[in-house]
N, CA, C and O atoms as a printed pandas DataFrame, in Angstrom:
     atom_number atom_name residue_name chain_id  residue_number  x_coord  y_coord  z_coord
0              1         N          UNK        A               1    0.800   -1.100    0.130
1              2        CA          UNK        A               1    0.077    0.050    0.002
2              3         C          UNK        A               1    0.888    1.210   -0.029
3              4         O          UNK        A               1    1.978    1.203    0.544
4              5         N          UNK        A               2    0.441    2.284   -0.685
5              6        CA          UNK        A               2    1.244    3.533   -0.925
6              7         C          UNK        A               2    1.151    4.271    0.653
7              8         O          UNK        A               2    0.146    4.170    1.356
8              9         N          UNK        A               3    2.200    4.908    0.997
9             10        CA          UNK        A               3    2.139    5.811    2.071
10            11         C          UNK        A               3    1.400    7.054    1.831
11            12         O          UNK        A               3    0.979    7.252    0.691
12            13         N          UNK        A               4    1.179    7.953    2.794
13            14        CA          UNK        A               4    0.509    9.252    2.526
14            15         C          UNK        A               4    1.412   10.068    1.585
15            16         O          UNK        A               4    0.998   10.712    0.621
16            17         N          UNK        A               5    2.625    9.971    1.954
17            18        CA          UNK        A               5    3.615   10.792    0.979
18            19         C          UNK        A               5    3.740   10.370   -0.423
19            20         O          UNK        A               5    3.965   11.173   -1.329
20            21         N          UNK        A               6    3.579    8.988   -0.616
21            22        CA          UNK        A               6    3.551    8.563   -2.069
22            23         C          UNK        A               6    2.193    8.763   -2.744
23            24         O          UNK        A               6    2.099    8.798   -3.971
24            25         N          UNK        A               7    1.109    8.898   -1.901
25            26        CA          UNK        A               7   -0.163    9.308   -2.557
26            27         C          UNK        A               7   -0.131   10.796   -2.939
27            28         O          UNK        A               7   -0.607   11.212   -3.995
28            29         N          UNK        A               8    0.462   11.578   -2.011
29            30        CA          UNK        A               8    0.558   13.041   -2.353
30            31         C          UNK        A               8    1.527   13.283   -3.665
31            32         O          UNK        A               8    1.223   14.083   -4.550
32            33         N          UNK        A               9    2.594   12.581   -3.678
33            34        CA          UNK        A               9    3.546   12.606   -4.786
34            35         C          UNK        A               9    2.810   12.286   -6.110
35            36         O          UNK        A               9    2.935   12.975   -7.123
36            37         N          UNK        A              10    1.995   11.128   -6.014
37            38        CA          UNK        A              10    1.300   10.600   -7.185
38            39         C          UNK        A              10    0.231   11.697   -7.586
39            40         O          UNK        A              10    0.130   11.961   -8.784
40            41         N          UNK        A              11   -0.465   12.266   -6.798
41            42        CA          UNK        A              11   -1.390   13.208   -7.129
42            43         C          UNK        A              11   -0.799   14.511   -7.717
43            44         O          UNK        A              11   -1.391   15.090   -8.627
44            45         N          UNK        A              12    0.416   14.999   -7.181
45            46        CA          UNK        A              12    1.046   16.203   -7.737
46            47         C          UNK        A              12    1.560   15.896   -9.126
47            48         O          UNK        A              12    1.370   16.652  -10.079
48            49         N          UNK        A              13    2.260   14.685   -9.201
49            50        CA          UNK        A              13    2.970   14.552  -10.432
50            51         C          UNK        A              13    1.890   14.156  -11.596
51            52         O          UNK        A              13    2.087   14.486  -12.765
52            53         N          UNK        A              14    0.780   13.451  -11.201
53            54        CA          UNK        A              14   -0.331   13.175  -12.187
54            55         C          UNK        A              14   -0.939   14.419  -12.717
55            56         O          UNK        A              14   -1.360   14.496  -13.871
56            57         N          UNK        A              15   -0.983   15.476  -11.786
57            58        CA          UNK        A              15   -1.470   16.656  -12.372
58            59         C          UNK        A              15   -0.463   17.690  -12.882
59            60         O          UNK        A              15   -0.793   18.856  -13.098
60            61         N          UNK        A              16    0.863   17.190  -13.080
61            62        CA          UNK        A              16    1.794   18.046  -13.675
62            63         C          UNK        A              16    2.309   19.257  -12.876
63            64         O          UNK        A              16    2.721   20.278  -13.428
64            65         N          UNK        A              17    2.258   19.076  -11.498
65            66        CA          UNK        A              17    2.614   20.278  -10.738
66            67         C          UNK        A              17    4.053   20.077  -10.137
67            68         O          UNK        A              17    4.443   18.948   -9.843
68            69         N          UNK        A              18    4.768   21.099   -9.976
69            70        CA          UNK        A              18    6.019   21.005   -9.272
70            71         C          UNK        A              18    5.628   21.168   -7.824
71            72         O          UNK        A              18    4.502   21.537   -7.487
72            73         N          UNK        A              19    6.590   20.881   -6.987
73            74        CA          UNK        A              19    6.487   20.979   -5.428
74            75         C          UNK        A              19    6.079   22.587   -5.169
75            76         O          UNK        A              19    5.171   22.953   -4.422
76            77         N          UNK        A              20    6.823   23.334   -5.837
77            78        CA          UNK        A              20    6.441   24.857   -5.531
78            79         C          UNK        A              20    5.065   25.155   -5.938
79            80         O          UNK        A              20    4.320   25.759   -5.166
80            81         N          UNK        A              21    4.681   24.777   -7.085
81            82        CA          UNK        A              21    3.295   25.057   -7.609
82            83         C          UNK        A              21    2.324   24.545   -6.675
83            84         O          UNK        A              21    1.459   25.308   -6.244
84            85         N          UNK        A              22    2.375   23.222   -6.280
85            86        CA          UNK        A              22    1.434   22.712   -5.150
86            87         C          UNK        A              22    1.442   23.604   -3.920
87            88         O          UNK        A              22    0.392   24.054   -3.460
88            89         N          UNK        A              23    2.657   23.859   -3.380
89            90        CA          UNK        A              23    2.749   24.634   -2.306
90            91         C          UNK        A              23    2.129   26.076   -2.352
91            92         O          UNK        A              23    1.510   26.551   -1.400
92            93         N          UNK        A              24    2.339   26.710   -3.498
93            94        CA          UNK        A              24    1.663   27.962   -3.684
94            95         C          UNK        A              24    0.123   27.745   -3.771
95            96         O          UNK        A              24   -0.585   28.652   -3.333
96            97         N          UNK        A              25   -0.436   26.691   -4.266
97            98        CA          UNK        A              25   -1.905   26.482   -4.405
98            99         C          UNK        A              25   -2.387   26.339   -3.069
99           100         O          UNK        A              25   -3.370   26.990   -2.716
100          101         N          UNK        A              26   -1.709   25.432   -2.158
101          102        CA          UNK        A              26   -2.269   25.213   -0.827
102          103         C          UNK        A              26   -1.631   26.148    0.281
103          104         O          UNK        A              26   -1.809   25.889    1.472
104          105         N          UNK        A              27   -0.927   27.175   -0.104
105          106        CA          UNK        A              27   -0.464   28.064    0.868
106          107         C          UNK        A              27    0.579   27.486    1.827
107          108         O          UNK        A              27    0.465   27.603    3.047
108          109         N          UNK        A              28    1.612   26.850    1.226
109          110        CA          UNK        A              28    2.619   26.121    2.046
110          111         C          UNK        A              28    3.998   26.408    1.265
111          112         O          UNK        A              28    4.062   27.328    0.449
112          113         N          UNK        A              29    5.031   25.628    1.534
113          114        CA          UNK        A              29    6.247   25.799    0.837
114          115         C          UNK        A              29    6.747   24.685    0.257
115          116         O          UNK        A              29    6.255   23.630    0.661
116          117         N          UNK        A              30    7.626   24.614   -0.617
117          118        CA          UNK        A              30    8.149   23.443   -1.290
118          119         C          UNK        A              30    8.890   22.423   -0.320
119          120         O          UNK        A              30    8.826   21.203   -0.479
120          121         N          UNK        A              31    9.628   23.072    0.745
121          122        CA          UNK        A              31   10.129   22.167    1.555
122          123         C          UNK        A              31    9.212   21.271    2.303
123          124         O          UNK        A              31    9.440   20.069    2.438
124          125         N          UNK        A              32    8.096   21.919    2.820
125          126        CA          UNK        A              32    7.045   21.129    3.526
126          127         C          UNK        A              32    6.451   20.044    2.525
127          128         O          UNK        A              32    6.245   18.917    2.974
128          129         N          UNK        A              33    6.159   20.329    1.160
129          130        CA          UNK        A              33    5.725   19.449    0.366
130          131         C          UNK        A              33    6.713   18.240    0.244
131          132         O          UNK        A              33    6.319   17.074    0.226
132          133         N          UNK        A              34    7.997   18.603    0.165
133          134        CA          UNK        A              34    9.126   17.490   -0.043
134          135         C          UNK        A              34    9.068   16.636    1.198
135          136         O          UNK        A              34    9.123   15.412    1.071
136          137         N          UNK        A              35    8.949   17.251    2.523
137          138        CA          UNK        A              35    8.870   16.437    3.712
138          139         C          UNK        A              35    7.599   15.524    3.764
139          140         O          UNK        A              35    7.664   14.407    4.277
140          141         N          UNK        A              36    6.443   16.017    3.226
141          142        CA          UNK        A              36    5.320   15.164    3.229
142          143         C          UNK        A              36    5.627   13.910    2.237
143          144         O          UNK        A              36    5.523   12.743    2.616
144          145         N          UNK        A              37    6.003   14.277    0.969
145          146        CA          UNK        A              37    6.318   13.270    0.034
146          147         C          UNK        A              37    7.244   12.169    0.414
147          148         O          UNK        A              37    7.091   10.996    0.073
148          149         N          UNK        A              38    8.292   12.665    1.200
149          150        CA          UNK        A              38    9.294   11.717    1.665
150          151         C          UNK        A              38    9.043   11.176    3.006
151          152         O          UNK        A              38    9.942   10.643    3.656
152          153         N          UNK        A              39    7.801   11.306    3.448
153          154        CA          UNK        A              39    7.388   10.708    4.777
154          155         C          UNK        A              39    8.131   11.267    5.908
155          156         O          UNK        A              39    8.209   10.586    6.931
156          157         N          UNK        A              40    8.736   12.525    5.853
157          158        CA          UNK        A              40    9.447   12.959    7.046
158          159         C          UNK        A              40    8.464   13.779    7.930
159          160         O          UNK        A              40    8.676   13.903    9.137
160          161         N          UNK        A              41    7.472   14.292    7.366
161          162        CA          UNK        A              41    6.298   14.878    8.208
162          163         C          UNK        A              41    5.008   14.459    7.558
163          164         O          UNK        A              41    4.879   14.170    6.369
164          165         N          UNK        A              42    3.992   14.458    8.552
165          166        CA          UNK        A              42    2.749   13.961    8.087
166          167         C          UNK        A              42    1.834   15.249    8.126
167          168         O          UNK        A              42    1.648   15.865    9.175
168          169         N          UNK        A              43    1.293   15.604    6.961
169          170        CA          UNK        A              43    0.526   16.868    7.014
170          171         C          UNK        A              43   -0.604   16.920    7.845
171          172         O          UNK        A              43   -1.229   15.870    7.990
172          173         N          UNK        A              44   -1.056   18.101    8.514
173          174        CA          UNK        A              44   -1.995   18.144    9.383
174          175         C          UNK        A              44   -3.371   18.207    8.682
175          176         O          UNK        A              44   -3.474   18.140    7.457
176          177         N          UNK        A              45   -4.460   18.345    9.549
177          178        CA          UNK        A              45   -5.721   18.197    9.011
178          179         C          UNK        A              45   -6.124   19.288    7.907
179          180         O          UNK        A              45   -6.788   19.023    6.905
180          181         N          UNK        A              46   -5.643   20.504    8.225
181          182        CA          UNK        A              46   -5.891   21.613    7.287
182          183         C          UNK        A              46   -5.337   21.306    5.861
183          184         O          UNK        A              46   -6.005   21.422    4.833
184          185         N          UNK        A              47   -4.031   20.898    5.923
185          186        CA          UNK        A              47   -3.354   20.553    4.590
186          187         C          UNK        A              47   -3.950   19.487    3.819
187          188         O          UNK        A              47   -4.033   19.484    2.591
188          189         N          UNK        A              48   -4.425   18.438    4.720
189          190        CA          UNK        A              48   -5.219   17.218    4.045
190          191         C          UNK        A              48   -6.378   17.715    3.376
191          192         O          UNK        A              48   -6.659   17.267    2.264
192          193         N          UNK        A              49   -7.141   18.658    3.965
193          194        CA          UNK        A              49   -8.386   19.045    3.456
194          195         C          UNK        A              49   -8.035   19.904    2.093
195          196         O          UNK        A              49   -8.648   19.740    1.038
196          197         N          UNK        A              50   -6.976   20.829    2.269
197          198        CA          UNK        A              50   -6.642   21.567    1.131
198          199         C          UNK        A              50   -6.204   20.628   -0.109
199          200         O          UNK        A              50   -6.535   20.887   -1.266
200          201         N          UNK        A              51   -5.488   19.603    0.229
201          202        CA          UNK        A              51   -4.903   18.689   -0.845
202          203         C          UNK        A              51   -6.324   17.847   -1.435
203          204         O          UNK        A              51   -6.487   17.588   -2.628
204          205         N          UNK        A              52   -7.106   17.557   -0.558
205          206        CA          UNK        A              52   -8.399   16.908   -1.038
206          207         C          UNK        A              52   -9.128   17.761   -1.994
207          208         O          UNK        A              52   -9.558   17.316   -3.058
208          209         N          UNK        A              53   -9.280   19.089   -1.589
209          210        CA          UNK        A              53  -10.044   19.976   -2.507
210          211         C          UNK        A              53   -9.262   20.226   -3.687
211          212         O          UNK        A              53   -9.873   20.382   -4.744
212          213         N          UNK        A              54   -7.886   20.295   -3.674
213          214        CA          UNK        A              54   -7.086   20.562   -4.836
214          215         C          UNK        A              54   -7.098   19.539   -5.828
215          216         O          UNK        A              54   -7.187   19.849   -7.016
216          217         N          UNK        A              55   -7.015   18.311   -5.450
217          218        CA          UNK        A              55   -6.918   17.152   -6.364
218          219         C          UNK        A              55   -8.379   16.487   -6.434
219          220         O          UNK        A              55   -8.434   15.453   -7.100
220          221         N          UNK        A              56   -9.350   16.853   -5.948
221          222        CA          UNK        A              56  -10.693   16.191   -5.998
222          223         C          UNK        A              56  -10.570   14.813   -5.542
223          224         O          UNK        A              56  -11.029   13.915   -6.247
224          225         N          UNK        A              57   -9.985   14.550   -4.412
225          226        CA          UNK        A              57   -9.994   13.128   -3.946
226          227         C          UNK        A              57  -10.476   13.323   -2.427
227          228         O          UNK        A              57  -10.424   14.396   -1.825
228          229         N          UNK        A              58  -10.930   12.172   -1.930
229          230        CA          UNK        A              58  -11.291   12.196   -0.514
230          231         C          UNK        A              58  -10.154   12.299    0.458
231          232         O          UNK        A              58   -9.017   11.914    0.186
232          233         N          UNK        A              59  -10.476   12.791    1.511
233          234        CA          UNK        A              59   -9.409   12.863    2.566
234          235         C          UNK        A              59   -9.068   11.514    3.014
235          236         O          UNK        A              59   -7.929   11.269    3.411
236          237         N          UNK        A              60   -9.973   10.634    2.976
237          238        CA          UNK        A              60   -9.709    9.074    3.461
238          239         C          UNK        A              60   -8.700    8.546    2.463
239          240         O          UNK        A              60   -7.763    7.846    2.848
240          241         N          UNK        A              61   -8.876    8.876    1.141
241          242        CA          UNK        A              61   -7.916    8.274    0.156
242          243         C          UNK        A              61   -6.452    8.797    0.451
243          244         O          UNK        A              61   -5.460    8.068    0.419
244          245         N          UNK        A              62   -6.438   10.067    0.725
245          246        CA          UNK        A              62   -5.003   10.648    1.094
246          247         C          UNK        A              62   -4.534   10.008    2.300
247          248         O          UNK        A              62   -3.382    9.579    2.361
248          249         N          UNK        A              63   -5.359    9.910    3.282
249          250        CA          UNK        A              63   -4.862    9.367    4.556
250          251         C          UNK        A              63   -4.579    7.951    4.575
251          252         O          UNK        A              63   -3.510    7.535    5.022
252          253         N          UNK        A              64   -5.584    7.088    4.061
253          254        CA          UNK        A              64   -5.573    5.610    4.186
254          255         C          UNK        A              64   -5.407    4.905    2.797
255          256         O          UNK        A              64   -5.006    3.743    2.730
256          257         N          UNK        A              65   -5.718    5.626    1.721
257          258        CA          UNK        A              65   -5.807    4.983    0.398
258          259         C          UNK        A              65   -6.947    3.846    0.330
259          260         O          UNK        A              65   -6.924    2.844   -0.386
260          261         N          UNK        A              66   -7.845    4.192    1.148
261          262        CA          UNK        A              66   -8.953    3.013    1.308
262          263         C          UNK        A              66  -10.303    3.294    0.468
263          264         O          UNK        A              66  -11.132    2.415    0.232
264          265         N          UNK        A              67  -10.415    4.670    0.038
265          266        CA          UNK        A              67  -11.677    4.783   -0.633
266          267         C          UNK        A              67  -11.332    5.237   -2.125
267          268         O          UNK        A              67  -10.185    5.507   -2.480
268          269         N          UNK        A              68  -12.381    5.289   -2.908
269          270        CA          UNK        A              68  -12.248    5.619   -4.328
270          271         C          UNK        A              68  -11.977    7.054   -4.374
271          272         O          UNK        A              68  -12.298    7.758   -3.417
272          273         N          UNK        A              69  -11.357    7.593   -5.510
273          274        CA          UNK        A              69  -11.243    8.972   -5.742
274          275         C          UNK        A              69  -12.536    9.567   -5.869
275          276         O          UNK        A              69  -13.403    8.921   -6.458
276          277         N          UNK        A              70  -12.816   10.763   -5.382
277          278        CA          UNK        A              70  -14.072   11.570   -5.494
278          279         C          UNK        A              70  -14.395   11.896   -6.893
279          280         O          UNK        A              70  -15.539   11.906   -7.347
280          281         N          UNK        A              71  -13.278   12.173   -7.575
281          282        CA          UNK        A              71  -13.411   12.647   -9.043
282          283         C          UNK        A              71  -12.062   12.459   -9.747
283          284         O          UNK        A              71  -11.069   12.030   -9.160
284          285         N          UNK        A              72  -12.085   12.775  -10.919
285          286        CA          UNK        A              72  -10.874   12.557  -11.761
286          287         C          UNK        A              72   -9.687   13.415  -11.118
287          288         O          UNK        A              72   -9.928   14.497  -10.583
288          289         N          UNK        A              73   -8.499   12.929  -11.188
289          290        CA          UNK        A              73   -7.275   13.536  -10.674
290          291         C          UNK        A              73   -6.827   14.455  -11.743
291          292         O          UNK        A              73   -6.106   15.418  -11.484
292          293         N          UNK        A              74   -7.224   14.189  -12.907
293          294        CA          UNK        A              74   -6.882   15.000  -13.999
294          295         C          UNK        A              74   -8.097   15.158  -14.929
295          296         O          UNK        A              74   -9.193   14.837  -14.470
296          297         N          UNK        A              75   -8.019   15.592  -16.111
297          298        CA          UNK        A              75   -9.283   15.842  -16.920
298          299         C          UNK        A              75   -9.858   14.470  -17.535
299          300         O          UNK        A              75  -10.904   14.427  -18.183
300          301         N          UNK        A              76   -9.096   13.422  -17.272
301          302        CA          UNK        A              76   -9.601   12.081  -17.666
302          303         C          UNK        A              76  -10.171   11.326  -16.476
303          304         O          UNK        A              76   -9.675   11.481  -15.360
304          305         N          UNK        A              77  -11.209   10.506  -16.685
305          306        CA          UNK        A              77  -11.660    9.621  -15.670
306          307         C          UNK        A              77  -10.652    8.695  -15.323
307          308         O          UNK        A              77   -9.991    8.163  -16.215
308          309         N          UNK        A              78  -10.422    8.396  -13.921
309          310        CA          UNK        A              78   -9.605    7.485  -13.447
310          311         C          UNK        A              78  -10.158    6.293  -12.772
311          312         O          UNK        A              78  -10.967    6.388  -11.849
312          313         N          UNK        A              79   -9.697    5.113  -13.258
313          314        CA          UNK        A              79  -10.242    3.796  -12.480
314          315         C          UNK        A              79   -8.965    3.059  -12.236
315          316         O          UNK        A              79   -8.775    1.985  -12.807
316          317         N          UNK        A              80   -7.957    3.636  -11.313
317          318        CA          UNK        A              80   -6.662    3.168  -11.063
318          319         C          UNK        A              80   -6.798    2.477   -9.602
319          320         O          UNK        A              80   -7.287    3.001   -8.601
320          321         N          UNK        A              81   -6.282    1.250   -9.710
321          322        CA          UNK        A              81   -6.185    0.554   -8.405
322          323         C          UNK        A              81   -4.899    0.781   -7.681
323          324         O          UNK        A              81   -3.964    1.376   -8.216
324          325         N          UNK        A              82   -4.845    0.274   -6.375
325          326        CA          UNK        A              82   -3.608    0.428   -5.530
326          327         C          UNK        A              82   -2.320    0.082   -6.164
327          328         O          UNK        A              82   -1.328    0.807   -6.086
328          329         N          UNK        A              83   -2.363   -1.196   -6.879
329          330        CA          UNK        A              83   -1.033   -1.612   -7.305
330          331         C          UNK        A              83   -0.643   -0.774   -8.592
331          332         O          UNK        A              83    0.547   -0.644   -8.881
332          333         N          UNK        A              84   -1.638   -0.207   -9.361
333          334        CA          UNK        A              84   -1.396    0.706  -10.467
334          335         C          UNK        A              84   -0.852    1.991   -9.943
335          336         O          UNK        A              84    0.021    2.567  -10.591
336          337         N          UNK        A              85   -1.312    2.505   -8.786
337          338        CA          UNK        A              85   -0.800    3.613   -8.199
338          339         C          UNK        A              85    0.678    3.455   -7.782
339          340         O          UNK        A              85    1.563    4.259   -8.076
340          341         N          UNK        A              86    0.845    2.298   -7.045
341          342        CA          UNK        A              86    2.375    2.000   -6.640
342          343         C          UNK        A              86    3.134    1.874   -7.898
343          344         O          UNK        A              86    4.237    2.418   -7.858
344          345         N          UNK        A              87    2.821    1.296   -8.998
345          346        CA          UNK        A              87    3.610    1.221  -10.282
346          347         C          UNK        A              87    3.838    2.676  -10.829
347          348         O          UNK        A              87    4.928    3.021  -11.286
348          349         N          UNK        A              88    2.767    3.497  -10.760
349          350        CA          UNK        A              88    2.936    4.842  -11.276
350          351         C          UNK        A              88    4.043    5.634  -10.370
351          352         O          UNK        A              88    4.932    6.346  -10.836
352          353         N          UNK        A              89    3.841    5.399   -9.132
353          354        CA          UNK        A              89    4.758    6.083   -8.184
354          355         C          UNK        A              89    6.208    5.683   -8.460
355          356         O          UNK        A              89    7.128    6.501   -8.445
356          357         N          UNK        A              90    6.367    4.339   -8.720
357          358        CA          UNK        A              90    7.688    3.746   -8.953
358          359         C          UNK        A              90    8.202    4.394  -10.302
359          360         O          UNK        A              90    9.366    4.793  -10.337
360          361         N          UNK        A              91    7.395    4.516  -11.406
361          362        CA          UNK        A              91    7.841    4.897  -12.613
362          363         C          UNK        A              91    8.173    6.406  -12.504
363          364         O          UNK        A              91    9.024    6.875  -13.259
364          365         N          UNK        A              92    7.559    7.162  -11.626
365          366        CA          UNK        A              92    7.923    8.562  -11.450
366          367         C          UNK        A              92    9.410    8.773  -10.850
367          368         O          UNK        A              92    9.972    9.868  -10.890
368          369         N          UNK        A              93    9.920    7.752  -10.358
369          370        CA          UNK        A              93   11.345    7.774   -9.709
370          371         C          UNK        A              93   12.400    7.561  -10.833
371          372         O          UNK        A              93   13.588    7.774  -10.588
372          373         N          UNK        A              94   11.971    7.127  -12.119
373          374        CA          UNK        A              94   12.799    6.895  -13.144
374          375         C          UNK        A              94   13.380    8.004  -13.812
375          376         O          UNK        A              94   12.783    9.069  -13.648
376          377         N          UNK        A              95   14.443    8.022  -14.557
377          378        CA          UNK        A              95   14.910    9.198  -15.308
378          379         C          UNK        A              95   13.932    9.274  -16.586
379          380         O          UNK        A              95   13.121    8.409  -16.917
380          381         N          UNK        A              96   14.181   10.476  -17.220
381          382        CA          UNK        A              96   13.287   10.787  -18.390
382          383         C          UNK        A              96   13.496    9.640  -19.494
383          384         O          UNK        A              96   12.523    9.221  -20.120
384          385         N          UNK        A              97   14.656    9.194  -19.694
385          386        CA          UNK        A              97   15.136    8.240  -20.593
386          387         C          UNK        A              97   14.369    6.896  -20.253
387          388         O          UNK        A              97   13.733    6.298  -21.121
388          389         N          UNK        A              98   14.457    6.472  -19.000
389          390        CA          UNK        A              98   13.914    5.264  -18.639
390          391         C          UNK        A              98   12.378    5.301  -18.761
391          392         O          UNK        A              98   11.784    4.291  -19.138
392          393         N          UNK        A              99   11.725    6.422  -18.456
393          394        CA          UNK        A              99   10.351    6.639  -18.592
394          395         C          UNK        A              99    9.847    6.413  -20.035
395          396         O          UNK        A              99    8.799    5.835  -20.324
396          397         N          UNK        A             100   10.753    6.957  -20.920
397          398        CA          UNK        A             100   10.523    6.776  -22.372
398          399         C          UNK        A             100   10.558    5.421  -22.906
399          400         O          UNK        A             100    9.873    5.053  -23.860
400          401         N          UNK        A             101   11.504    4.581  -22.164
401          402        CA          UNK        A             101   11.553    3.135  -22.488
402          403         C          UNK        A             101   10.265    2.520  -22.014
403          404         O          UNK        A             101    9.669    1.731  -22.748
404          405         N          UNK        A             102    9.844    2.812  -20.925
405          406        CA          UNK        A             102    8.711    2.178  -20.187
406          407         C          UNK        A             102    7.554    2.401  -21.186
407          408         O          UNK        A             102    6.886    1.463  -21.621
408          409         N          UNK        A             103    7.356    3.669  -21.521
409          410        CA          UNK        A             103    6.231    4.008  -22.429
410          411         C          UNK        A             103    6.280    3.469  -23.813
411          412         O          UNK        A             103    5.228    3.206  -24.395
412          413         N          UNK        A             104    7.481    3.282  -24.399
413          414        CA          UNK        A             104    7.538    2.559  -25.540
414          415         C          UNK        A             104    7.156    1.092  -25.504
415          416         O          UNK        A             104    6.441    0.581  -26.366
416          417         N          UNK        A             105    7.636    0.473  -24.525
417          418        CA          UNK        A             105    7.345   -0.965  -24.243
418          419         C          UNK        A             105    5.891   -1.011  -24.044
419          420         O          UNK        A             105    5.296   -1.927  -24.612
420          421         N          UNK        A             106    5.254   -0.226  -23.374
421          422        CA          UNK        A             106    3.742   -0.302  -23.027
422          423         C          UNK        A             106    3.091   -0.099  -24.414
423          424         O          UNK        A             106    2.273   -0.914  -24.840
424          425         N          UNK        A             107    3.439    0.929  -25.071
425          426        CA          UNK        A             107    2.707    1.214  -26.358
426          427         C          UNK        A             107    2.686   -0.008  -27.338
427          428         O          UNK        A             107    1.697   -0.387  -27.964
428          429         N          UNK        A             108    3.915   -0.555  -27.370
429          430        CA          UNK        A             108    4.214   -1.730  -28.323
430          431         C          UNK        A             108    3.337   -2.979  -27.815
431          432         O          UNK        A             108    2.817   -3.721  -28.647
432          433         N          UNK        A             109    3.186   -3.190  -26.488
433          434        CA          UNK        A             109    2.300   -4.212  -26.007
434          435         C          UNK        A             109    0.958   -4.000  -26.326
435          436         O          UNK        A             109    0.237   -4.961  -26.596
436          437         N          UNK        A             110    0.523   -2.812  -26.326
437          438        CA          UNK        A             110   -0.792   -2.504  -26.581
438          439         C          UNK        A             110   -1.145   -2.632  -28.117
439          440         O          UNK        A             110   -2.192   -3.144  -28.511
440          441         N          UNK        A             111   -0.140   -2.101  -28.970
441          442        CA          UNK        A             111   -0.335   -2.238  -30.436
442          443         C          UNK        A             111   -0.301   -3.827  -30.800
443          444         O          UNK        A             111   -1.075   -4.272  -31.647
444          445         N          UNK        A             112    0.541   -4.581  -30.185
445          446        CA          UNK        A             112    0.609   -6.027  -30.455
446          447         C          UNK        A             112   -0.736   -6.618  -30.183
447          448         O          UNK        A             112   -1.323   -7.261  -31.053
448          449         N          UNK        A             113   -1.285   -6.393  -28.878
449          450        CA          UNK        A             113   -2.505   -6.875  -28.563
450          451         C          UNK        A             113   -3.617   -6.476  -29.446
451          452         O          UNK        A             113   -4.479   -7.315  -29.708
452          453         N          UNK        A             114   -3.683   -5.372  -29.897
453          454        CA          UNK        A             114   -4.627   -4.740  -30.898
454          455         C          UNK        A             114   -4.494   -5.545  -32.226
455          456         O          UNK        A             114   -5.486   -6.040  -32.762
456          457         N          UNK        A             115   -3.241   -5.659  -32.740
457          458        CA          UNK        A             115   -3.051   -6.349  -33.990
458          459         C          UNK        A             115   -3.445   -7.921  -33.765
459          460         O          UNK        A             115   -4.054   -8.510  -34.658
460          461         N          UNK        A             116   -3.137   -8.489  -32.732
461          462        CA          UNK        A             116   -3.594   -9.831  -32.665
462          463         C          UNK        A             116   -5.036   -9.938  -32.563
463          464         O          UNK        A             116   -5.603  -10.879  -33.118
464          465         N          UNK        A             117   -5.752   -8.978  -31.844
465          466        CA          UNK        A             117   -7.185   -9.009  -31.867
466          467         C          UNK        A             117   -7.855   -8.899  -33.276
467          468         O          UNK        A             117   -8.901   -9.493  -33.542
468          469         N          UNK        A             118   -7.197   -8.116  -34.146
469          470        CA          UNK        A             118   -7.707   -7.994  -35.592
470          471         C          UNK        A             118   -7.500   -9.172  -36.206
471          472         O          UNK        A             118   -8.396   -9.584  -36.943
472          473         N          UNK        A             119   -6.410   -9.878  -36.053
473          474        CA          UNK        A             119   -6.123  -11.261  -36.745
474          475         C          UNK        A             119   -7.064  -12.290  -36.425
475          476         O          UNK        A             119   -7.311  -13.160  -37.260
476          477         N          UNK        A             120   -7.598  -12.282  -35.338
477          478        CA          UNK        A             120   -8.483  -13.437  -34.770
478          479         C          UNK        A             120   -9.900  -13.381  -35.355
479          480         O          UNK        A             120  -10.739  -14.218  -35.020
C-alpha cells in the first residue's frame, strides 16, 4: 500500500505540478511538500483538506488509500487501483530516458494486442 507521502506525490505528478506550484496552491512551501512526500512529516488536517479539494480526492484516500477517488485527478476519468498507483509512483522515480523506454514498451504491447485481436 502507498504511504501518505507517495499518494501526495502521485497526485502532484499526475497533475503536472512542481512542489512549488502545489505549495503555492495550498499556501505552503516546497520544503514542506518535500517532507510530506518523503514521509518525514505528516500533513495536518488543514493541509489534508486543502490537498483533497485541490486534487478532488477524498481525505480518506489521502490518509488511508482506502476509498475511491471523489473525481478525476486530471481531466480524464480514473479507474486506477492501488497496485497501479504503486507502479505509477515507482515509474515517477525513473529518469526521463527510462520513462520513455517504459512508455515505448507499453505502447508496443498495446499495439501488439490490438493487432492480434484484429487477426483473430
